[in-house]
Amino acid sequence: MNKAKILLAIETSCDETAAAVLEMGGKNVLPKTLSSVVKSQIKLHSKMGGVVPEAAARAHVKYIRPVVEKALLSANYKLSSVNYLAVTQGPGLLPSLMVGVEFAKALAFAAKKPIIPVNHMLGHLYSPFNQSNSKSKILNLKSVFPMVSLIVSGGHTMLVLMENIKDYRVLGQTVDDAAGEAFDKVAKMLKLPYPGGPEVSKLAAKGNPRAIEFPRPMLHSKDYNFSFSGLKTAVLYFLQSNLKSEILNLKSDVCAGFQAAVIDVLVTKTMRAVKQFGAKSVSLSGGVAANTELRKTLSDNCKLKSINFFVPPVKLCTDNAEMIGLAAAFMLKNGKKPVAYQKIEANPNLTL
Ligand code: KG4
Ligand code: ZN
């Protein structure tokens, strides 16, 4: 009997130091997560109101070894028994990426392990494809494709068409700010703590989404691109012209109106792609996929069309190493070969 192949994945693209151990699974078996450790730097960066790249890199240097050790220990594996290493190569913040990449390369050299460099966005894309009893994850690869995948994070907003588990193409992406970035910037305007997404969505739950009508940029454009910079500016102008009024009471309505505009554009374009490509499923991933209202609206739309909807649990939406391991597992299953560690460089602008 073949022994299960074990993968150790490392992620440091932004402000989370993360490591995970996964069992790859055979040809038609989904990978299984054995451990996943995330050390968040939220406390550090909230003092500055956003991620400071050099501070993030210093924190990664401090935490990377204990985080990797903890992931191995919780999975009950020694580095010597791991079959593959996987590491986020990009996109992300260069100083942050370099810590993970150089650490993984040192492990590959010292322990003589093959290493797979992984695109962070591929991690988000494959994040629903793991073994679990939860309905929100894909348990069976049959009859889920074609799938339209909406990836919404702090740095990216993209629609991807997955023809099968191997072949995908980007249908469109943001031409300016990412959805998560817009959430963070609106939060800053409202003097809410970093990271802004969860704060805006908490306040939005108390507000009236129809009280203030914000624009829906590119809602009717014929392509699958997005733009959130104008929406952010509309919020800024609204706040400036209402400064003298009771702005505090307005905060929740501003959040609700802004969130409704973002969700309207994201969901409308996703469902349009579903129709055009005859998709059998929709998946939602990336940090903004933690947003309760977005999860619910997209799920309701999929129900109406009687198609599958997959969204990972919240802890797998924001950055983690489990998703990097999942992407690496599928890269290997799909025939990708490991890369010599000397040839791997962090790439902050890596594209999908
Ligand atoms: O995927 P992620 O952890 O990091 C990147 O790859 O960028 O996404 C982080 C983004 C941040 O902009 C954060 O504000 C946003 O995800 N976010 C949310 C929520 N939770 C996190 N946005 C809206 N609603 C949320 N509940
Ligand atoms: Zn991410």
Short mmCIF file of C-alpha atoms and ligand atoms in Angstrom, two decimals:
data_model
loop_
_atom_site.label_atom_id
_atom_site.label_comp_id
_atom_site.label_asym_id
_atom_site.label_seq_id
_atom_site.Cartn_x
_atom_site.Cartn_y
_atom_site.Cartn_z
CA MET A 1 0.00 0.00 0.00
CA ASN A 2 1.24 3.49 -0.86
CA LYS A 3 1.97 5.66 2.16
CA ALA A 4 0.13 8.99 2.22
CA LYS A 5 2.23 11.86 0.88
CA ILE A 6 2.71 14.66 3.41
CA LEU A 7 3.05 18.35 2.59
CA LEU A 8 4.31 21.19 4.81
CA ALA A 9 3.02 24.57 3.60
CA ILE A 10 4.22 28.05 4.59
CA GLU A 11 2.47 31.40 4.02
CA THR A 12 3.84 34.88 4.86
CA SER A 13 2.54 37.08 2.03
CA CYS A 14 1.09 39.84 4.22
CA ASP A 15 0.55 40.01 7.97
CA GLU A 16 -0.15 36.39 8.93
CA THR A 17 2.66 33.96 9.68
CA ALA A 18 1.18 30.57 8.85
CA ALA A 19 2.13 26.92 8.44
CA ALA A 20 0.07 23.81 7.79
CA VAL A 21 0.58 20.08 7.34
CA LEU A 22 -1.62 18.22 4.86
CA GLU A 23 -2.08 14.73 3.58
CA MET A 24 -2.17 15.01 -0.20
CA GLY A 25 -4.67 12.24 -0.96
CA GLY A 26 -4.64 10.01 -4.04
CA LYS A 27 -5.81 10.87 -7.56
CA ASN A 28 -9.49 11.27 -6.79
CA VAL A 29 -9.17 11.88 -3.07
CA LEU A 30 -9.26 15.42 -1.72
CA PRO A 31 -6.36 16.60 0.45
CA LYS A 32 -6.80 16.43 4.22
CA THR A 33 -5.55 19.05 6.65
CA LEU A 34 -3.65 17.60 9.62
CA SER A 35 -2.73 20.90 11.26
CA SER A 36 -2.97 24.61 10.51
CA VAL A 37 -1.32 27.35 12.58
CA VAL A 38 -1.85 31.08 11.97
CA LYS A 39 -0.04 33.77 13.97
CA SER A 40 -1.82 37.01 13.17
CA GLN A 41 -0.08 40.39 13.44
CA ILE A 42 -3.32 42.36 13.72
CA LYS A 43 -2.39 43.83 17.14
CA LEU A 44 0.95 45.07 15.82
CA HIS A 45 -0.47 46.78 12.73
CA SER A 46 -3.69 48.11 14.27
CA LYS A 47 -1.54 50.61 16.21
CA MET A 48 -0.37 52.04 12.86
CA GLY A 49 -3.77 51.80 11.14
CA GLY A 50 -2.52 49.38 8.47
CA VAL A 51 0.22 46.91 7.56
CA VAL A 52 3.75 48.34 7.78
CA PRO A 53 5.80 46.05 5.48
CA GLU A 54 9.06 46.18 7.42
CA ALA A 55 7.33 45.63 10.77
CA ALA A 56 5.44 42.70 9.19
CA ALA A 57 8.68 41.14 7.93
CA ARG A 58 10.34 41.49 11.35
CA ALA A 59 7.36 39.76 12.97
CA HIS A 60 7.50 36.96 10.36
CA VAL A 61 11.20 36.46 11.20
CA LYS A 62 10.29 36.17 14.87
CA TYR A 63 7.36 33.77 14.42
CA ILE A 64 8.15 31.62 11.41
CA ARG A 65 10.17 28.93 13.20
CA PRO A 66 7.79 28.46 16.19
CA VAL A 67 4.78 28.47 13.83
CA VAL A 68 6.30 25.78 11.57
CA GLU A 69 7.36 23.72 14.61
CA LYS A 70 3.87 23.96 16.09
CA ALA A 71 2.26 22.86 12.79
CA LEU A 72 4.56 19.80 12.60
CA LEU A 73 4.03 18.96 16.27
CA SER A 74 0.21 19.23 16.09
CA ALA A 75 0.18 17.00 13.00
CA ASN A 76 2.55 14.58 14.75
CA TYR A 77 5.09 14.68 11.93
CA LYS A 78 8.82 15.35 11.89
CA LEU A 79 10.34 17.43 9.08
CA SER A 80 12.24 14.32 7.98
CA SER A 81 8.92 12.52 7.26
CA VAL A 82 7.47 15.34 5.14
CA ASN A 83 7.43 14.59 1.38
CA TYR A 84 7.00 18.11 -0.02
CA LEU A 85 7.40 21.71 1.04
CA ALA A 86 5.12 24.41 -0.36
CA VAL A 87 5.54 28.16 0.03
CA THR A 88 3.74 31.30 -1.10
CA GLN A 89 5.91 32.93 -3.75
CA GLY A 90 3.63 35.95 -4.40
CA PRO A 91 1.74 38.19 -4.87
CA GLY A 92 2.08 40.12 -1.62
CA LEU A 93 4.45 42.39 0.25
CA LEU A 94 8.03 41.70 -0.80
CA PRO A 95 9.63 41.91 2.69
CA SER A 96 6.94 39.56 4.06
CA LEU A 97 7.14 37.10 1.16
CA MET A 98 10.95 36.93 1.38
CA VAL A 99 10.84 35.63 4.95
CA GLY A 100 8.64 32.65 4.08
CA VAL A 101 10.40 31.92 0.79
CA GLU A 102 13.92 32.06 2.24
CA PHE A 103 12.88 30.01 5.29
CA ALA A 104 11.31 27.34 3.07
CA LYS A 105 14.39 27.30 0.82
CA ALA A 106 16.64 26.79 3.86
CA LEU A 107 14.43 23.87 4.97
CA ALA A 108 14.53 22.40 1.45
CA PHE A 109 18.32 22.65 1.43
CA ALA A 110 18.90 21.31 4.94
CA ALA A 111 16.30 18.51 4.87
CA LYS A 112 16.70 17.76 1.13
CA LYS A 113 13.00 18.16 0.37
CA PRO A 114 11.37 19.07 -2.94
CA ILE A 115 9.64 22.42 -2.90
CA ILE A 116 6.60 23.83 -4.74
CA PRO A 117 6.29 27.61 -5.06
CA VAL A 118 2.59 28.61 -4.89
CA ASN A 119 0.68 31.64 -6.16
CA HIS A 120 -1.23 33.07 -3.18
CA MET A 121 -4.34 33.57 -5.36
CA LEU A 122 -4.26 29.90 -6.34
CA GLY A 123 -4.37 29.21 -2.59
CA HIS A 124 -7.60 31.21 -2.28
CA LEU A 125 -8.97 29.53 -5.45
CA TYR A 126 -8.38 26.01 -4.09
CA SER A 127 -9.37 26.82 -0.49
CA PRO A 128 -12.81 25.12 -0.74
CA PHE A 129 -11.31 21.88 -2.11
CA ASN A 130 -10.56 19.96 1.07
CA GLN A 131 -11.91 16.98 2.95
CA SER A 132 -14.45 17.82 5.58
CA ASN A 133 -17.94 16.95 6.68
CA SER A 134 -19.01 20.53 6.22
CA LYS A 135 -21.44 21.27 3.41
CA SER A 136 -19.53 24.43 2.58
CA LYS A 137 -16.60 22.48 1.14
CA ILE A 138 -16.37 20.36 -1.94
CA LEU A 139 -16.50 16.68 -1.02
CA ASN A 140 -16.76 15.21 -4.46
CA LEU A 141 -15.15 16.54 -7.61
CA LYS A 142 -17.83 15.08 -9.88
CA SER A 143 -20.50 17.44 -11.19
CA VAL A 144 -19.09 20.68 -9.75
CA PHE A 145 -17.54 22.03 -12.98
CA PRO A 146 -17.67 24.40 -14.73
CA MET A 147 -17.36 26.56 -11.65
CA VAL A 148 -17.30 30.35 -11.37
CA SER A 149 -14.95 31.41 -8.59
CA LEU A 150 -15.14 34.81 -6.98
CA ILE A 151 -11.91 35.68 -5.14
CA VAL A 152 -12.15 38.81 -3.00
CA SER A 153 -9.24 39.78 -0.78
CA GLY A 154 -7.37 42.82 0.47
CA GLY A 155 -5.19 42.96 -2.63
CA HIS A 156 -7.34 41.33 -5.33
CA THR A 157 -10.84 41.00 -6.69
CA MET A 158 -11.20 38.48 -9.49
CA LEU A 159 -13.64 36.21 -11.24
CA VAL A 160 -12.14 32.92 -12.39
CA LEU A 161 -13.72 30.22 -14.52
CA MET A 162 -12.64 26.72 -13.49
CA GLU A 163 -13.36 24.30 -16.35
CA ASN A 164 -12.14 21.40 -14.22
CA ILE A 165 -9.82 20.84 -11.26
CA LYS A 166 -6.81 21.70 -13.44
CA ASP A 167 -7.84 24.30 -16.01
CA TYR A 168 -8.89 27.79 -15.08
CA ARG A 169 -8.85 31.23 -16.61
CA VAL A 170 -9.30 34.70 -15.18
CA LEU A 171 -12.50 36.27 -16.54
CA GLY A 172 -11.92 39.68 -15.01
CA GLN A 173 -10.45 41.57 -12.10
CA THR A 174 -10.37 44.95 -10.44
CA VAL A 175 -8.98 47.81 -12.49
CA ASP A 176 -8.14 49.81 -9.35
CA ASP A 177 -8.85 49.09 -5.65
CA ALA A 178 -9.65 45.56 -4.47
CA ALA A 179 -12.92 45.00 -2.59
CA GLY A 180 -11.09 44.39 0.71
CA GLU A 181 -8.96 47.49 0.17
CA ALA A 182 -12.14 49.56 -0.29
CA PHE A 183 -13.56 48.12 2.96
CA ASP A 184 -10.30 49.02 4.74
CA LYS A 185 -10.22 52.57 3.31
CA VAL A 186 -13.87 53.28 4.15
CA ALA A 187 -13.18 52.00 7.68
CA LYS A 188 -10.27 54.45 7.93
CA MET A 189 -12.50 57.35 6.81
CA LEU A 190 -14.91 56.37 9.58
CA LYS A 191 -12.02 56.09 12.06
CA LEU A 192 -12.73 52.40 12.64
CA PRO A 193 -9.87 50.12 13.74
CA TYR A 194 -7.72 48.04 11.34
CA PRO A 195 -8.53 45.67 9.66
CA GLY A 196 -11.57 47.55 8.47
CA GLY A 197 -13.57 44.81 6.74
CA PRO A 198 -14.94 43.10 9.85
CA GLU A 199 -15.61 46.50 11.53
CA VAL A 200 -17.53 47.88 8.54
CA SER A 201 -19.59 44.70 8.29
CA LYS A 202 -20.41 44.79 12.04
CA LEU A 203 -21.68 48.38 11.76
CA ALA A 204 -23.46 47.61 8.47
CA ALA A 205 -25.54 44.98 10.28
CA LYS A 206 -27.03 47.82 12.38
CA GLY A 207 -27.64 50.19 9.47
CA ASN A 208 -30.14 50.58 6.65
CA PRO A 209 -28.60 49.55 3.31
CA ARG A 210 -31.13 51.73 1.41
CA ALA A 211 -30.71 54.91 3.49
CA ILE A 212 -27.82 56.16 1.33
CA GLU A 213 -27.63 55.11 -2.32
CA PHE A 214 -23.96 54.71 -3.31
CA PRO A 215 -22.88 54.08 -6.93
CA ARG A 216 -22.43 50.53 -8.30
CA PRO A 217 -19.29 50.96 -10.45
CA MET A 218 -19.07 48.86 -13.63
CA LEU A 219 -22.26 47.00 -12.75
CA HIS A 220 -23.41 47.13 -16.37
CA SER A 221 -20.03 46.95 -18.13
CA LYS A 222 -19.95 44.07 -20.60
CA ASP A 223 -16.72 42.63 -19.18
CA TYR A 224 -16.04 40.92 -15.85
CA ASN A 225 -13.81 43.65 -14.46
CA PHE A 226 -14.48 45.55 -11.26
CA SER A 227 -13.69 49.04 -9.94
CA PHE A 228 -14.10 50.14 -6.34
CA SER A 229 -12.09 53.36 -6.26
CA GLY A 230 -15.04 55.57 -7.34
CA LEU A 231 -17.30 54.01 -4.72
CA LYS A 232 -14.71 54.75 -2.05
CA THR A 233 -14.52 58.38 -3.27
CA ALA A 234 -18.34 58.62 -3.23
CA VAL A 235 -18.25 57.60 0.46
CA LEU A 236 -15.55 60.22 1.11
CA TYR A 237 -17.59 63.01 -0.58
CA PHE A 238 -20.69 61.94 1.30
CA LEU A 239 -18.83 62.12 4.62
CA GLN A 240 -17.28 65.51 3.77
CA SER A 241 -20.60 67.09 2.89
CA ASN A 242 -22.28 65.65 5.97
CA LEU A 243 -19.53 66.48 8.43
CA LYS A 244 -21.61 68.99 10.33
CA SER A 245 -24.53 66.65 10.77
CA GLU A 246 -24.70 63.90 13.36
CA ILE A 247 -22.15 61.74 11.58
CA LEU A 248 -21.97 59.19 14.37
CA ASN A 249 -25.59 58.23 13.83
CA LEU A 250 -24.91 57.97 10.14
CA LYS A 251 -21.93 55.63 10.41
CA SER A 252 -23.94 52.43 10.35
CA ASP A 253 -26.04 53.61 7.38
CA VAL A 254 -22.85 54.58 5.49
CA CYS A 255 -21.40 51.11 6.18
CA ALA A 256 -24.63 49.38 5.19
CA GLY A 257 -24.98 51.43 1.97
CA PHE A 258 -21.33 50.93 1.01
CA GLN A 259 -21.43 47.18 1.73
CA ALA A 260 -24.67 46.81 -0.25
CA ALA A 261 -23.07 48.51 -3.27
CA VAL A 262 -19.98 46.24 -3.14
CA ILE A 263 -22.09 43.09 -2.74
CA ASP A 264 -24.50 44.13 -5.50
CA VAL A 265 -21.66 44.48 -8.03
CA LEU A 266 -19.85 41.29 -6.93
CA VAL A 267 -22.96 39.12 -6.93
CA THR A 268 -24.47 40.52 -10.14
CA LYS A 269 -21.27 39.93 -12.11
CA THR A 270 -20.73 36.48 -10.64
CA MET A 271 -24.26 35.40 -11.55
CA ARG A 272 -23.88 36.85 -15.04
CA ALA A 273 -20.78 34.68 -15.52
CA VAL A 274 -22.73 31.66 -14.22
CA LYS A 275 -25.31 32.24 -16.93
CA GLN A 276 -22.82 32.86 -19.74
CA PHE A 277 -20.68 29.81 -18.99
CA GLY A 278 -23.43 27.45 -17.83
CA ALA A 279 -21.69 27.00 -14.47
CA LYS A 280 -22.82 24.21 -12.15
CA SER A 281 -21.21 25.83 -9.11
CA VAL A 282 -20.02 29.07 -7.59
CA SER A 283 -17.22 29.35 -5.08
CA LEU A 284 -16.35 32.32 -2.89
CA SER A 285 -12.94 32.82 -1.27
CA GLY A 286 -10.46 35.41 0.05
CA GLY A 287 -10.65 37.60 3.15
CA VAL A 288 -13.82 39.44 2.08
CA ALA A 289 -15.54 36.04 1.79
CA ALA A 290 -15.65 36.22 5.61
CA ASN A 291 -18.39 38.84 5.15
CA THR A 292 -21.67 37.36 6.37
CA GLU A 293 -23.92 39.40 4.08
CA LEU A 294 -21.86 38.55 0.96
CA ARG A 295 -21.89 34.83 1.86
CA LYS A 296 -25.65 34.92 2.36
CA THR A 297 -26.49 36.94 -0.77
CA LEU A 298 -24.37 34.77 -3.06
CA SER A 299 -25.68 31.60 -1.45
CA ASP A 300 -29.31 32.77 -1.91
CA ASN A 301 -28.65 33.60 -5.57
CA CYS A 302 -27.17 30.14 -6.17
CA LYS A 303 -30.14 28.50 -4.46
CA LEU A 304 -32.49 30.38 -6.78
CA LYS A 305 -30.58 29.00 -9.78
CA SER A 306 -30.33 25.52 -8.21
CA ILE A 307 -26.54 25.42 -8.45
CA ASN A 308 -23.90 24.49 -5.86
CA PHE A 309 -22.38 27.16 -3.67
CA PHE A 310 -19.06 26.58 -1.91
CA VAL A 311 -17.48 28.86 0.62
CA PRO A 312 -14.77 27.81 3.07
CA PRO A 313 -15.22 28.43 6.80
CA VAL A 314 -14.17 31.96 7.83
CA LYS A 315 -10.74 30.86 9.13
CA LEU A 316 -9.92 29.53 5.66
CA CYS A 317 -11.06 32.74 3.93
CA THR A 318 -8.49 35.05 5.51
CA ASP A 319 -4.84 34.22 4.88
CA ASN A 320 -3.62 30.82 6.08
CA ALA A 321 -1.18 28.12 5.00
CA GLU A 322 -3.78 25.38 4.67
CA MET A 323 -4.95 26.86 1.37
CA ILE A 324 -1.35 27.06 0.12
CA GLY A 325 -1.00 23.35 0.90
CA LEU A 326 -4.28 22.62 -0.91
CA ALA A 327 -3.13 24.49 -4.02
CA ALA A 328 0.26 22.72 -3.91
CA ALA A 329 -1.46 19.33 -3.54
CA PHE A 330 -3.55 19.97 -6.66
CA MET A 331 -0.54 21.33 -8.56
CA LEU A 332 1.26 18.05 -7.84
CA LYS A 333 -1.81 15.94 -8.65
CA ASN A 334 -2.13 17.88 -11.91
CA GLY A 335 1.43 17.00 -12.90
CA LYS A 336 3.39 20.10 -11.82
CA LYS A 337 6.95 19.31 -10.82
CA PRO A 338 8.77 20.74 -7.78
CA VAL A 339 11.27 23.54 -8.52
CA ALA A 340 14.95 23.57 -7.51
CA TYR A 341 15.10 25.78 -4.40
CA GLN A 342 17.91 27.88 -5.91
CA LYS A 343 15.50 29.02 -8.63
CA ILE A 344 12.71 30.23 -6.32
CA GLU A 345 12.45 33.97 -5.68
CA ALA A 346 9.70 35.89 -3.91
CA ASN A 347 7.64 37.79 -6.50
CA PRO A 348 5.33 40.52 -5.15
CA ASN A 349 3.67 40.96 -8.57
CA LEU A 350 3.03 37.32 -9.45
CA THR A 351 -0.14 36.97 -11.55
CA LEU A 352 -2.59 34.10 -11.88
O1 KG4 B 1 -7.29 37.29 1.91
P1 KG4 B 1 -6.89 38.25 2.96
O2 KG4 B 1 -6.78 37.75 4.39
O3 KG4 B 1 -5.54 38.94 2.62
C1 KG4 B 1 -5.16 39.26 1.31
O4 KG4 B 1 -4.75 38.33 0.58
O5 KG4 B 1 -5.33 40.45 0.97
O6 KG4 B 1 -7.96 39.45 2.90
C2 KG4 B 1 -7.89 40.52 3.82
C3 KG4 B 1 -9.03 41.47 3.50
C4 KG4 B 1 -8.92 42.79 4.26
O7 KG4 B 1 -9.10 43.85 3.35
C5 KG4 B 1 -10.07 42.71 5.26
O8 KG4 B 1 -10.59 43.97 5.62
C6 KG4 B 1 -11.07 41.90 4.47
O9 KG4 B 1 -10.29 40.90 3.85
N1 KG4 B 1 -12.09 41.29 5.35
C7 KG4 B 1 -13.41 41.58 5.28
C8 KG4 B 1 -14.03 40.85 6.32
N2 KG4 B 1 -13.07 40.13 6.97
C9 KG4 B 1 -11.88 40.41 6.35
N3 KG4 B 1 -14.10 42.39 4.45
C10 KG4 B 1 -15.42 42.47 4.62
N4 KG4 B 1 -16.09 41.84 5.58
C11 KG4 B 1 -15.45 41.02 6.46
N5 KG4 B 1 -16.13 40.39 7.41
ZN ZN B 2 -5.08 36.46 0.71
#
